[in-house]
Short mmCIF file of C-alpha atoms in Angstrom, two decimals:
data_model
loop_
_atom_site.label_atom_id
_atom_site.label_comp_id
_atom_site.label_asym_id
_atom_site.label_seq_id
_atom_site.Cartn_x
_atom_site.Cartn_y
_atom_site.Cartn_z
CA UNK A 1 80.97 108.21 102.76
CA UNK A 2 82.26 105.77 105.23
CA UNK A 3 83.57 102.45 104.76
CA UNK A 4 81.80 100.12 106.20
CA UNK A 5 82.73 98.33 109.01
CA UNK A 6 85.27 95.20 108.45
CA UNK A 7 83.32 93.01 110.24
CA UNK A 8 80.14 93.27 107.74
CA UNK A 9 83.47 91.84 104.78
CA UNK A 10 83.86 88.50 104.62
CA UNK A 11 87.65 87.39 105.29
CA UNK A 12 90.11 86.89 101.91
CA UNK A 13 90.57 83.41 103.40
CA UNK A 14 86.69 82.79 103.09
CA UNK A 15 86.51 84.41 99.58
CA UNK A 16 89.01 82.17 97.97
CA UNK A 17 87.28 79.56 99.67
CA UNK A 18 83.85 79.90 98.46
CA UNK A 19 85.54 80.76 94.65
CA UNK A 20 87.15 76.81 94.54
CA UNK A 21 84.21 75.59 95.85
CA UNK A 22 82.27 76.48 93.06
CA UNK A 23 85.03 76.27 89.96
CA UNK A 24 85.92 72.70 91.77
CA UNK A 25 82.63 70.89 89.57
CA UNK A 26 84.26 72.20 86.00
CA UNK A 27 87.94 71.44 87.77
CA UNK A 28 87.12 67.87 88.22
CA UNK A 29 85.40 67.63 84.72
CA UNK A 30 88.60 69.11 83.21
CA UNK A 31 90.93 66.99 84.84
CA UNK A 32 88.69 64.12 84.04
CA UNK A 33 88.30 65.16 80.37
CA UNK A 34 91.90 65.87 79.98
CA UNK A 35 93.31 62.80 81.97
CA UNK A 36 92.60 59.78 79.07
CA UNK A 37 94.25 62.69 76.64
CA UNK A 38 97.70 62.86 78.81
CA UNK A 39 97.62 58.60 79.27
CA UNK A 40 97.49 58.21 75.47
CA UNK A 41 100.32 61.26 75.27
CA UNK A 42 102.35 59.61 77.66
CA UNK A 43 101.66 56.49 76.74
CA UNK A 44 103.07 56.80 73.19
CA UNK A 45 106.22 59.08 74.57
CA UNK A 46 107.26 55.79 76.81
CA UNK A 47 106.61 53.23 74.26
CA UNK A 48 107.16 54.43 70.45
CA UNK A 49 110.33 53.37 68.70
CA UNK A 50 111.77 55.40 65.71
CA UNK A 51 112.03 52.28 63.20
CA UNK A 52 110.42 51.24 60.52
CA UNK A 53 108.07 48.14 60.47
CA UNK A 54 106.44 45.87 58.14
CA UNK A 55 104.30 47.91 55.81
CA UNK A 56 106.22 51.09 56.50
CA UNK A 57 109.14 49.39 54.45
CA UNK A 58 106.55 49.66 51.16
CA UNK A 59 106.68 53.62 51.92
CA UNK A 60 110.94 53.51 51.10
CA UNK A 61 110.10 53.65 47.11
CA UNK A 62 107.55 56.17 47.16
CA UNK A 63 110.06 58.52 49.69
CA UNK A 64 112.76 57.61 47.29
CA UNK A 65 110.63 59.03 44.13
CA UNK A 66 110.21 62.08 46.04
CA UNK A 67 113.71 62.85 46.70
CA UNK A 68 114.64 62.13 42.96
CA UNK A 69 111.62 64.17 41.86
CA UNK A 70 110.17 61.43 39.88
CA UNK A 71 107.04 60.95 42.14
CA UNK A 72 103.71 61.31 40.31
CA UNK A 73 100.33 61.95 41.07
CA UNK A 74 99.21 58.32 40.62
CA UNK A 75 101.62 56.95 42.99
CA UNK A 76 99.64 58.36 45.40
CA UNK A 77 96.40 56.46 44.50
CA UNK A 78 97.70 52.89 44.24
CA UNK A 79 96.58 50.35 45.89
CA UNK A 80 97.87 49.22 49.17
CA UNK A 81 96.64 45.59 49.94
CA UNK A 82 92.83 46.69 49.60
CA UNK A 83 93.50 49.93 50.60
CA UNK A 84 93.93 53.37 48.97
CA UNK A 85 95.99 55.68 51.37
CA UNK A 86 96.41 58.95 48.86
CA UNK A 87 95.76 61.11 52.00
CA UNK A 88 97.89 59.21 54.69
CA UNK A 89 100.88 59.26 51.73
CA UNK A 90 100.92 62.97 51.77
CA UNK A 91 100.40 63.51 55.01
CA UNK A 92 103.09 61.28 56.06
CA UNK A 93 105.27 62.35 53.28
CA UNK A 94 105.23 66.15 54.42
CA UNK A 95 106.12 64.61 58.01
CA UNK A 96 108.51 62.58 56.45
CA UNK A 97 110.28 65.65 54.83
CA UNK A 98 110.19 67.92 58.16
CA UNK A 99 111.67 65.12 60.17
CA UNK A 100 113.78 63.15 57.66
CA UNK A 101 111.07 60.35 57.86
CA UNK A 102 111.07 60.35 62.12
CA UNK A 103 108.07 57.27 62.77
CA UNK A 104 108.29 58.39 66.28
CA UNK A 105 106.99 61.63 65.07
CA UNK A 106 104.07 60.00 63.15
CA UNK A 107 102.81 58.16 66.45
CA UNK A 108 102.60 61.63 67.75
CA UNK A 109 100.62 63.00 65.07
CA UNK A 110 98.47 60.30 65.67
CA UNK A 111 97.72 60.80 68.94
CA UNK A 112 96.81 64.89 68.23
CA UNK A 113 94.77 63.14 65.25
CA UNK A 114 92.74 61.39 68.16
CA UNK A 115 92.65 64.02 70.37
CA UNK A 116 91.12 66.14 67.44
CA UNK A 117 88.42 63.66 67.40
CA UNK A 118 87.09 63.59 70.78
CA UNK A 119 87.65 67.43 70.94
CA UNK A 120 85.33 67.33 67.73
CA UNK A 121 82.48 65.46 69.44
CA UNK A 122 82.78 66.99 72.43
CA UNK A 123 82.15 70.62 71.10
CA UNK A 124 79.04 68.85 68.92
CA UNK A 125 78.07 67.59 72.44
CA UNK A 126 78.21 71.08 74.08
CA UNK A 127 75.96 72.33 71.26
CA UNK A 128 73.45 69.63 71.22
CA UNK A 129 73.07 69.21 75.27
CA UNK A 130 74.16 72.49 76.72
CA UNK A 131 77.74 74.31 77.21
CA UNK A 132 78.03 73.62 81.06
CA UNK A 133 79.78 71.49 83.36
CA UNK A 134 77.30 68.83 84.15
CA UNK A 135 76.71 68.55 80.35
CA UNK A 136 80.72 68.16 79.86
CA UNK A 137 80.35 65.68 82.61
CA UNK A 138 78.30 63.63 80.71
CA UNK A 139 80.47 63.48 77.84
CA UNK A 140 83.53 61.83 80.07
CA UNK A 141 82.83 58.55 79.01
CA UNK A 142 83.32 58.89 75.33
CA UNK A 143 86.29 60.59 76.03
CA UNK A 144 87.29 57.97 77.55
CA UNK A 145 86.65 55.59 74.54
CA UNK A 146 87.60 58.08 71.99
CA UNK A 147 91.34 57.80 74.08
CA UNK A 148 91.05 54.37 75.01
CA UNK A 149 94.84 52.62 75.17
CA UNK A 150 93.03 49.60 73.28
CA UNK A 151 94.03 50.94 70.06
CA UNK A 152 97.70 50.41 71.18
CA UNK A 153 99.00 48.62 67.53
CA UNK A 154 97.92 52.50 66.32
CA UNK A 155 98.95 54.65 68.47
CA UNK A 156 102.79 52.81 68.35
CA UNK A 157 102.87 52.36 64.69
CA UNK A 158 103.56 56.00 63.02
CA UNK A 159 102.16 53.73 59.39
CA UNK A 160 98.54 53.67 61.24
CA UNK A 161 97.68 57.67 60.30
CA UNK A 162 95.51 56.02 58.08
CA UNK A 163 93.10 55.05 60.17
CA UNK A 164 92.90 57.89 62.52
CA UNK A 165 92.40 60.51 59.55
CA UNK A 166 89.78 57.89 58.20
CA UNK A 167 88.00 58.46 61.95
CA UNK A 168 88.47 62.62 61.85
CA UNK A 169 87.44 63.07 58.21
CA UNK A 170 84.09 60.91 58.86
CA UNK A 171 83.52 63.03 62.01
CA UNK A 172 84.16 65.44 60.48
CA UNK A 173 81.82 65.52 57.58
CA UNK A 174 78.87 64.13 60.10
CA UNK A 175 78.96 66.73 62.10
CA UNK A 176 79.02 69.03 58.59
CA UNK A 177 75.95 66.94 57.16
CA UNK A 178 74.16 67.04 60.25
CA UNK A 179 73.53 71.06 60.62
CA UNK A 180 70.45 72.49 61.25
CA UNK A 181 70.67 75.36 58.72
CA UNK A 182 71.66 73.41 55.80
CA UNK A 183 74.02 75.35 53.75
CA UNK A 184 75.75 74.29 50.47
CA UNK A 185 78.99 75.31 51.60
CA UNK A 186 78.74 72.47 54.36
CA UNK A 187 77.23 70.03 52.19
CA UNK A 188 80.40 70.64 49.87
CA UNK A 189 82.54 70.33 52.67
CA UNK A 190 80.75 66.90 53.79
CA UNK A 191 81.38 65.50 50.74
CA UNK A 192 85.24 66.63 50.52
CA UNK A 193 85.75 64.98 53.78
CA UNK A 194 83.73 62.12 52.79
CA UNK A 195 86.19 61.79 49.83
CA UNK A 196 89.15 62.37 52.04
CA UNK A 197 88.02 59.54 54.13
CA UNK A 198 87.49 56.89 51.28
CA UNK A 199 90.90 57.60 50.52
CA UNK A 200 92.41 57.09 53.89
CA UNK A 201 91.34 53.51 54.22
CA UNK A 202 89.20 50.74 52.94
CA UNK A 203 87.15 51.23 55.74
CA UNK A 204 86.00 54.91 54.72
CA UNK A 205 84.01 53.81 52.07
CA UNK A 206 81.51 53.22 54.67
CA UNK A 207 81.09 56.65 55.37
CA UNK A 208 78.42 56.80 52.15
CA UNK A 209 75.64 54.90 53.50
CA UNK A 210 76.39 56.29 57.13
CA UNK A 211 76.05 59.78 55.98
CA UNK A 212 72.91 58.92 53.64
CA UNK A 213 70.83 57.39 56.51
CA UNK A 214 72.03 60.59 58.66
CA UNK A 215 70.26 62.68 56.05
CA UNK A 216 67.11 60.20 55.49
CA UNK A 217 66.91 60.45 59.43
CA UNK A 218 66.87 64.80 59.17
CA UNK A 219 64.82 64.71 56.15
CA UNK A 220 61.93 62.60 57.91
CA UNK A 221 62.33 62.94 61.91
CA UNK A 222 63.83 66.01 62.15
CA UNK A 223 62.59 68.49 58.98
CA UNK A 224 60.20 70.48 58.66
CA UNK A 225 58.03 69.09 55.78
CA UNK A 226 58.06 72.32 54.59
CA UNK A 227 61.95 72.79 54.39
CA UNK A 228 63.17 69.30 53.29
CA UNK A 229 64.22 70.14 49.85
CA UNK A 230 67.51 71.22 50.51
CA UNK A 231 67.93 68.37 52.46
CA UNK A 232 66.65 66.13 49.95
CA UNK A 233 69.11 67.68 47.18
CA UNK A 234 71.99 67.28 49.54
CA UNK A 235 70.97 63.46 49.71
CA UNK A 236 70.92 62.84 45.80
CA UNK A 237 74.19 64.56 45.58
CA UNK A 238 75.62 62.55 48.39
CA UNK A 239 74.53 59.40 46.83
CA UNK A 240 75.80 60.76 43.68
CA UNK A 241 79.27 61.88 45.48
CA UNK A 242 79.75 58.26 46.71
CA UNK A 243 78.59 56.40 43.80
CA UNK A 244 81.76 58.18 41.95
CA UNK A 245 84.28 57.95 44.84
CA UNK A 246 83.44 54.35 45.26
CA UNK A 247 83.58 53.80 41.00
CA UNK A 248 86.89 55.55 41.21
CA UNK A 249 88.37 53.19 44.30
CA UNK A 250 86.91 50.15 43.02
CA UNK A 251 88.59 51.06 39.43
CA UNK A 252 91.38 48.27 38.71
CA UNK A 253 91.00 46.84 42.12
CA UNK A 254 92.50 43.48 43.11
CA UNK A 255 91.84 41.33 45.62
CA UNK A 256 95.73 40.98 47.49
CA UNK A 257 96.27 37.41 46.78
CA UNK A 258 96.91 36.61 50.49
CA UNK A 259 93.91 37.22 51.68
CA UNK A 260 90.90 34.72 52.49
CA UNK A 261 88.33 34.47 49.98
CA UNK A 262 85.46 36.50 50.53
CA UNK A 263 82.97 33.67 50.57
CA UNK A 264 84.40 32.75 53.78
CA UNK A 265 81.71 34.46 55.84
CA UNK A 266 78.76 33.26 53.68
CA UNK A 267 80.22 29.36 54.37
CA UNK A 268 81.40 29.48 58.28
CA UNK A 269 78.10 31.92 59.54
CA UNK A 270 78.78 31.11 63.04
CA UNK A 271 82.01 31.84 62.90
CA UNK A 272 81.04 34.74 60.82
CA UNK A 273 78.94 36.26 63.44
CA UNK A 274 80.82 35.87 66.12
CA UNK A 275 83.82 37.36 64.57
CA UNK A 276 81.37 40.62 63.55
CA UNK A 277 80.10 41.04 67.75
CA UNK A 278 83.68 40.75 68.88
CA UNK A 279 84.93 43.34 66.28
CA UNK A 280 82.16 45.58 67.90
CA UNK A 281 82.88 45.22 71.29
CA UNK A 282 86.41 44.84 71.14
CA UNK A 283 86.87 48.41 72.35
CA UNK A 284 85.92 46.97 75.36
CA UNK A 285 87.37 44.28 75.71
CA UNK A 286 91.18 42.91 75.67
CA UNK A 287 92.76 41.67 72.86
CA UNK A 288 92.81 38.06 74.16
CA UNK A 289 89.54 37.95 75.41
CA UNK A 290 87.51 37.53 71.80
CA UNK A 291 84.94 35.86 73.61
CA UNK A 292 83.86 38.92 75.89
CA UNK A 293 84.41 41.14 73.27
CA UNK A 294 81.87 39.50 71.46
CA UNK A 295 79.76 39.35 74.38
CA UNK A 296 79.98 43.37 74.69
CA UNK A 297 79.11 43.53 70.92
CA UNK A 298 76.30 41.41 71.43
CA UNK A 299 74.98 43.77 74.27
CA UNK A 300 75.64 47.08 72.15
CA UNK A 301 73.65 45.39 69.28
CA UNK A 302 70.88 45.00 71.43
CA UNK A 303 71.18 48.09 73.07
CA UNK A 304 70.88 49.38 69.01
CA UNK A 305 67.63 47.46 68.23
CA UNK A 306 65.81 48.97 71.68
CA UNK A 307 67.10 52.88 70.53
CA UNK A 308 65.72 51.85 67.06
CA UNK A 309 62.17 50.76 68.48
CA UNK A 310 62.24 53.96 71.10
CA UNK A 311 62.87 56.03 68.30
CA UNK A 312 60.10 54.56 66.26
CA UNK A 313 57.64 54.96 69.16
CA UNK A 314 59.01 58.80 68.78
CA UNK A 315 60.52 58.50 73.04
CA UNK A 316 63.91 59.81 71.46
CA UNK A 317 64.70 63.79 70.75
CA UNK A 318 65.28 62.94 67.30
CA UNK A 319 67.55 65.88 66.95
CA UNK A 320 69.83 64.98 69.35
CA UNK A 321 70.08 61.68 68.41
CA UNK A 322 70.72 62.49 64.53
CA UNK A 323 74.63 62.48 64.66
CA UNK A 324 74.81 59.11 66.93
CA UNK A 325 72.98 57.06 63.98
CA UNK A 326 76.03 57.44 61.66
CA UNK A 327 78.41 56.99 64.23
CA UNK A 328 76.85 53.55 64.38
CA UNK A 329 76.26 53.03 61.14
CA UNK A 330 79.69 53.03 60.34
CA UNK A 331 80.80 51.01 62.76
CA UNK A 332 79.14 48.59 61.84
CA UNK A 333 79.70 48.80 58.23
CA UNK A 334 83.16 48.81 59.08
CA UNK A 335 82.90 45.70 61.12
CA UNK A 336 80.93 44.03 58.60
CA UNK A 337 83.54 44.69 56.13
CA UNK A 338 86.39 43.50 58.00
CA UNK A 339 84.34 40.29 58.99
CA UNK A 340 83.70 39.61 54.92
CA UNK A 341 87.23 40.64 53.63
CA UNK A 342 89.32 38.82 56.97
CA UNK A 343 87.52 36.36 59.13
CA UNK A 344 89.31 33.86 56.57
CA UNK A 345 92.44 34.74 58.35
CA UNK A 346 91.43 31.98 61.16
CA UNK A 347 93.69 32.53 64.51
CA UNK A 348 93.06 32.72 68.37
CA UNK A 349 90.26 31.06 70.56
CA UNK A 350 87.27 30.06 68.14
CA UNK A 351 89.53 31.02 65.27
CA UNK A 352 88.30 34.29 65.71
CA UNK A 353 91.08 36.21 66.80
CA UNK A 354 91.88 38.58 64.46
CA UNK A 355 88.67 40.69 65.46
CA UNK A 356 90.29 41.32 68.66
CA UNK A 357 93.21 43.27 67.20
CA UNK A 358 93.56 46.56 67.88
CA UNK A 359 94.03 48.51 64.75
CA UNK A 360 89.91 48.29 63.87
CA UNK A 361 89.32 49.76 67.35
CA UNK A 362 89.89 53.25 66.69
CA UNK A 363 86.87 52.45 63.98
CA UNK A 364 84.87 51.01 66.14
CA UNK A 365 84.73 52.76 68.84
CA UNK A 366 83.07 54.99 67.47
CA UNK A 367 79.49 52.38 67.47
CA UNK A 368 80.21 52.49 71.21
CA UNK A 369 80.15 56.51 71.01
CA UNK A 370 76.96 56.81 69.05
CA UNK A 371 75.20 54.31 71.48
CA UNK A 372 75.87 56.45 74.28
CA UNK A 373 74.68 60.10 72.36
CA UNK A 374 71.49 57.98 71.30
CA UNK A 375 70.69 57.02 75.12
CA UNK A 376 71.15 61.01 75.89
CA UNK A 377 68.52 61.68 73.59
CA UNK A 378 66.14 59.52 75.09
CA UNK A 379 63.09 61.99 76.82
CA UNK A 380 62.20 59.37 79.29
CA UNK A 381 64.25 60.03 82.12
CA UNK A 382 64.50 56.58 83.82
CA UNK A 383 65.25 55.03 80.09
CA UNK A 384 67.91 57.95 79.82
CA UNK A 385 69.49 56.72 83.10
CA UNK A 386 69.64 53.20 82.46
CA UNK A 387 70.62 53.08 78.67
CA UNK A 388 73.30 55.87 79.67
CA UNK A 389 74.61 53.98 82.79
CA UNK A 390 74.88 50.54 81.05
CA UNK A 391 76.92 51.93 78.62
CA UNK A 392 79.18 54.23 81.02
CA UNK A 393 79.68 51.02 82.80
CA UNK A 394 81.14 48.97 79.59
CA UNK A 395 83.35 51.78 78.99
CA UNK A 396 84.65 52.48 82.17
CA UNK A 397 85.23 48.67 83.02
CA UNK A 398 86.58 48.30 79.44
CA UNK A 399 89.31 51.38 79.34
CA UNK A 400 90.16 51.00 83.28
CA UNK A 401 90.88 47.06 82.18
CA UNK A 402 93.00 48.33 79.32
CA UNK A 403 95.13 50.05 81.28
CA UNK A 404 97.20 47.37 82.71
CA UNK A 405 97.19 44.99 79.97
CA UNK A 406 97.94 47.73 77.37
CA UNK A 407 101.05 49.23 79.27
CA UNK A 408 102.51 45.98 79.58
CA UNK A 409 101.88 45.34 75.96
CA UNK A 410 103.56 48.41 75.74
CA UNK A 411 106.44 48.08 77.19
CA UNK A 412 106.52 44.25 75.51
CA UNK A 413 106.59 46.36 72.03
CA UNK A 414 109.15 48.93 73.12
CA UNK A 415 111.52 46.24 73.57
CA UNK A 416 111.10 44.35 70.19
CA UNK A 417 111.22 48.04 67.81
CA UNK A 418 114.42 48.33 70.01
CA UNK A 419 115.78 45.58 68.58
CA UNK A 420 114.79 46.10 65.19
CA UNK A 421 116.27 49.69 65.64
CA UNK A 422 119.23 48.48 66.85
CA UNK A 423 119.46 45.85 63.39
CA UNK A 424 118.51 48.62 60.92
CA UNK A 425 121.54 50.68 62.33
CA UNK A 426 123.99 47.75 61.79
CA UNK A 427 121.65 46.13 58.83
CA UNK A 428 125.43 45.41 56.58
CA UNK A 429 126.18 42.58 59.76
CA UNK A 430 122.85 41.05 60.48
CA UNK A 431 121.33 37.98 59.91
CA UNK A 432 118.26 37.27 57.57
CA UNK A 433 117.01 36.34 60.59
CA UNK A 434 117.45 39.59 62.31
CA UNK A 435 116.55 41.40 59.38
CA UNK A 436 112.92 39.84 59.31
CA UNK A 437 111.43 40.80 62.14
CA UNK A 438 111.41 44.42 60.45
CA UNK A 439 110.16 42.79 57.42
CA UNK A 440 109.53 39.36 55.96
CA UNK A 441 111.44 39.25 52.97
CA UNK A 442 115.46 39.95 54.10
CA UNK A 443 116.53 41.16 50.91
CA UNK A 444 114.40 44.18 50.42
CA UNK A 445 115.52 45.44 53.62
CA UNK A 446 118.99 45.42 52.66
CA UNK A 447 118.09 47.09 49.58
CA UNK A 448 115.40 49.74 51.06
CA UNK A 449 118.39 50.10 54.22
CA UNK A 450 120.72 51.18 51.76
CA UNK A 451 118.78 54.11 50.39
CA UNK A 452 117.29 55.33 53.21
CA UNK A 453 120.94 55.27 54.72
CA UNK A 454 122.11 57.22 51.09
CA UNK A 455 119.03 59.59 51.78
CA UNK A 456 120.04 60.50 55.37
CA UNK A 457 116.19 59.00 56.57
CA UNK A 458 114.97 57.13 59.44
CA UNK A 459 118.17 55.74 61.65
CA UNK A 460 120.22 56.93 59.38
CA UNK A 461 119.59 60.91 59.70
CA UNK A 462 122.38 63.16 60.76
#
């Protein structure tokens, strides 16, 4: 046979131009999936400090039990303000041991914690809406807020790993619970993670009454009435689950004696409130403005009531939408929480301004997540649109604003753990003074410096 004639084969130069033409779609969705991931990366290589701060100094002890071999399994259950961190402790004590207690090297595990998340939801996104490029396209947004630099306080404080394995264990055991073939080896697992994320942080008790309205919502929208007993065991032993995990945390609890009385809320509703729809919208909103975070939490809340009613009126794909009613859920619980247990604490504009802070964002963010899945399930088309687009346009205006005011924070914070650094190193010559910004009481600084210094940690490593 002949070959036919080169004229009738298109030129190499046209070949390799028609092949980026068509991978440039999933290009662009790559680079814009993968761009929040390398701000946040780069973010916490410019800014993080290798010093210990604040709460990190009540971590010295329990390091110094472990090197004298005295360290028990209760230590790691004891309570930490209202908090019990048993999985954060080990997790940063195994860190601590490969690094010789680096914090630097905590605010990177952080970050991969966080980028486990949002790769977590975005492979449950693939699976619910469809493993191509205009569904990944879709998902940008949340990967956006998943990444967002608003959690800042987190991502720069290595003692934070608390809260971002509270965020990948619930994730984690929603996306478990919310399988289609229900098998007892994932309910098992649910429940594990559900464990492991009560004992990250106070916050991960929520994860109970999340999970149990995920299951209601299967067992009645989404089950077949024929096949809902499994689903309906899995419930009873997920209530049962919590009601022990909660019975165990709440076991010799104490209320830290700092903190605002818990009838605060019930006295000062307004204030109440507004402090609950800023800590919902503060993911999209700037830690100084309280006001228009509580305007964005106001909008999501409303955006929540209308997906409520459209599911009701059965104009959602109430399989789609199953895993963005926890995600919800427990943001809200967790903002509800925070607003009974802190809005006490009264600082800022409205005396409100603790709901701003960053640390709860990485918790609440999540609400802002699940509002945008539930909008994807909607089967009207025009309603998908516009509940989808209002939200893209919060998170895009909220992250893109972030940006500017969280690198300058940034570098603001950089500048201060320098200084502490530079203390701790020369702790024997410094001032009280000095010695307080890493820590409020002087003295147990000196003390802890002197056996992390005898223990070759922190500053002190060789």
């Amino acid at each position: 046979m002949t070959s036919p004639p080169s004229e009738a084969r298109p030129p190499l130069a046209t070949s390799v131009g028609r092949a980026v033409v068509r991978r440039a779609p999933a290009t662009a969705v790559a680079l814009a999936l993968g761009l929040p991931a390398f701000l946040a990366f780069n973010f916490v290589y410019r800014f993080a400090v290798d010093v210990p701060h604040w709460d990190q100094w009540d971590f010295v002890p329990f390091l110094e039990k472990a090197a004298s071999g005295s360290l028990s399994f209760t230590d790691f259950f004891t309570l930490h303000n209202e908090h019990r961190i048993a999985l954060p402790r080990l997790v940063m004590l195994l860190l601590a041991q490969a690094t010789h207690w680096s914090t630097r090297a905590e605010c990177f595990l952080g970050w991969a914690l966080l980028l486990t998340i949002a790769l977590l939801l975005l492979v449950e996104h693939l699976r619910s809406f469809g493993a191509t490029a205009r569904s990944a396209a879709l998902f940008v947004p949340a990967a956006w807020m998943v990444l967002t630099l608003r959690q800042e306080n987190n991502l720069l404080w290595g003692w934070q790993i608390g809260i971002f394995l509270c965020s990948l264990t619930f994730c984690a055991s929603m996306v478990l619970l919310d399988s289609s073939d229900h098998h007892p080896a994932r309910a098992a697992g649910a429940v594990a993670l559900g464990a492991a994320c009560s004992l990250s942080f106070a916050a991960g008790l929520a994860i109970w009454p999340a999970g149990a309205l995920l299951l209601l919502w299967r067992l009645f929208l989404v089950d077949a009435p024929g096949s809902r007993r499994p689903r309906l065991v899995s419930l009873l032993v997920w209530l049962a689950s919590g009601a022990v995990v909660a019975g165990l945390y709440l076991h010799g609890y104490s209320k830290p004696g700092h903190h605002p009385d818990t009838g605060y809320a019930l006295d000062h509703p307004a204030r109440a409130l507004s402090f609950f729809l800023a800590m919902l919208g503060g993911s999209l909103s700037s830690e100084a403005n309280v006001w228009g975070a509580a305007a964005n939490g106001l909008a999501l809340s409303l955006g929540v009531i209308a997906l409520c009613v459209a599911a009701s009126r059965k104009w959602v794909d109430t399989k789609k939408a199953a895993l963005a009613v926890p995600l919800v859920a427990f943001a809200w619980a967790t903002a509800a929480m925070v607003t009974v247990g802190r809005s006490g604490f009264e600082s800022g504009p409205g005396q409100i301004g603790l709901a701003g802070a960053s640390r709860y964002t990485t918790l609440t963010l999540l609400g802002v997540v699940g509002v945008f899945r539930w909008g994807f399930a909607l089967r009207n088309t025009k309603a998908r649109l516009l509940a989808v687009g209002a939200t893209t346009v919060l998170v895009l205006v909220g992250t893109c604003t972030a940006l500017d005011t969280e690198f300058t924070a940034g570098t603001e914070l950089r500048g201060l753990r320098r200084a502490e650094q530079e203390s701790l190193v020369d702790w024997r010559h410094r001032t009280d003074a000095d010695l307080e910004a890493l820590y409020p009481n002087a003295s147990v600084i000196r003390e802890r410096a002197a056996t992390l210094e005898r223990l070759d940690l922190s500053v002190f490593r060789r």
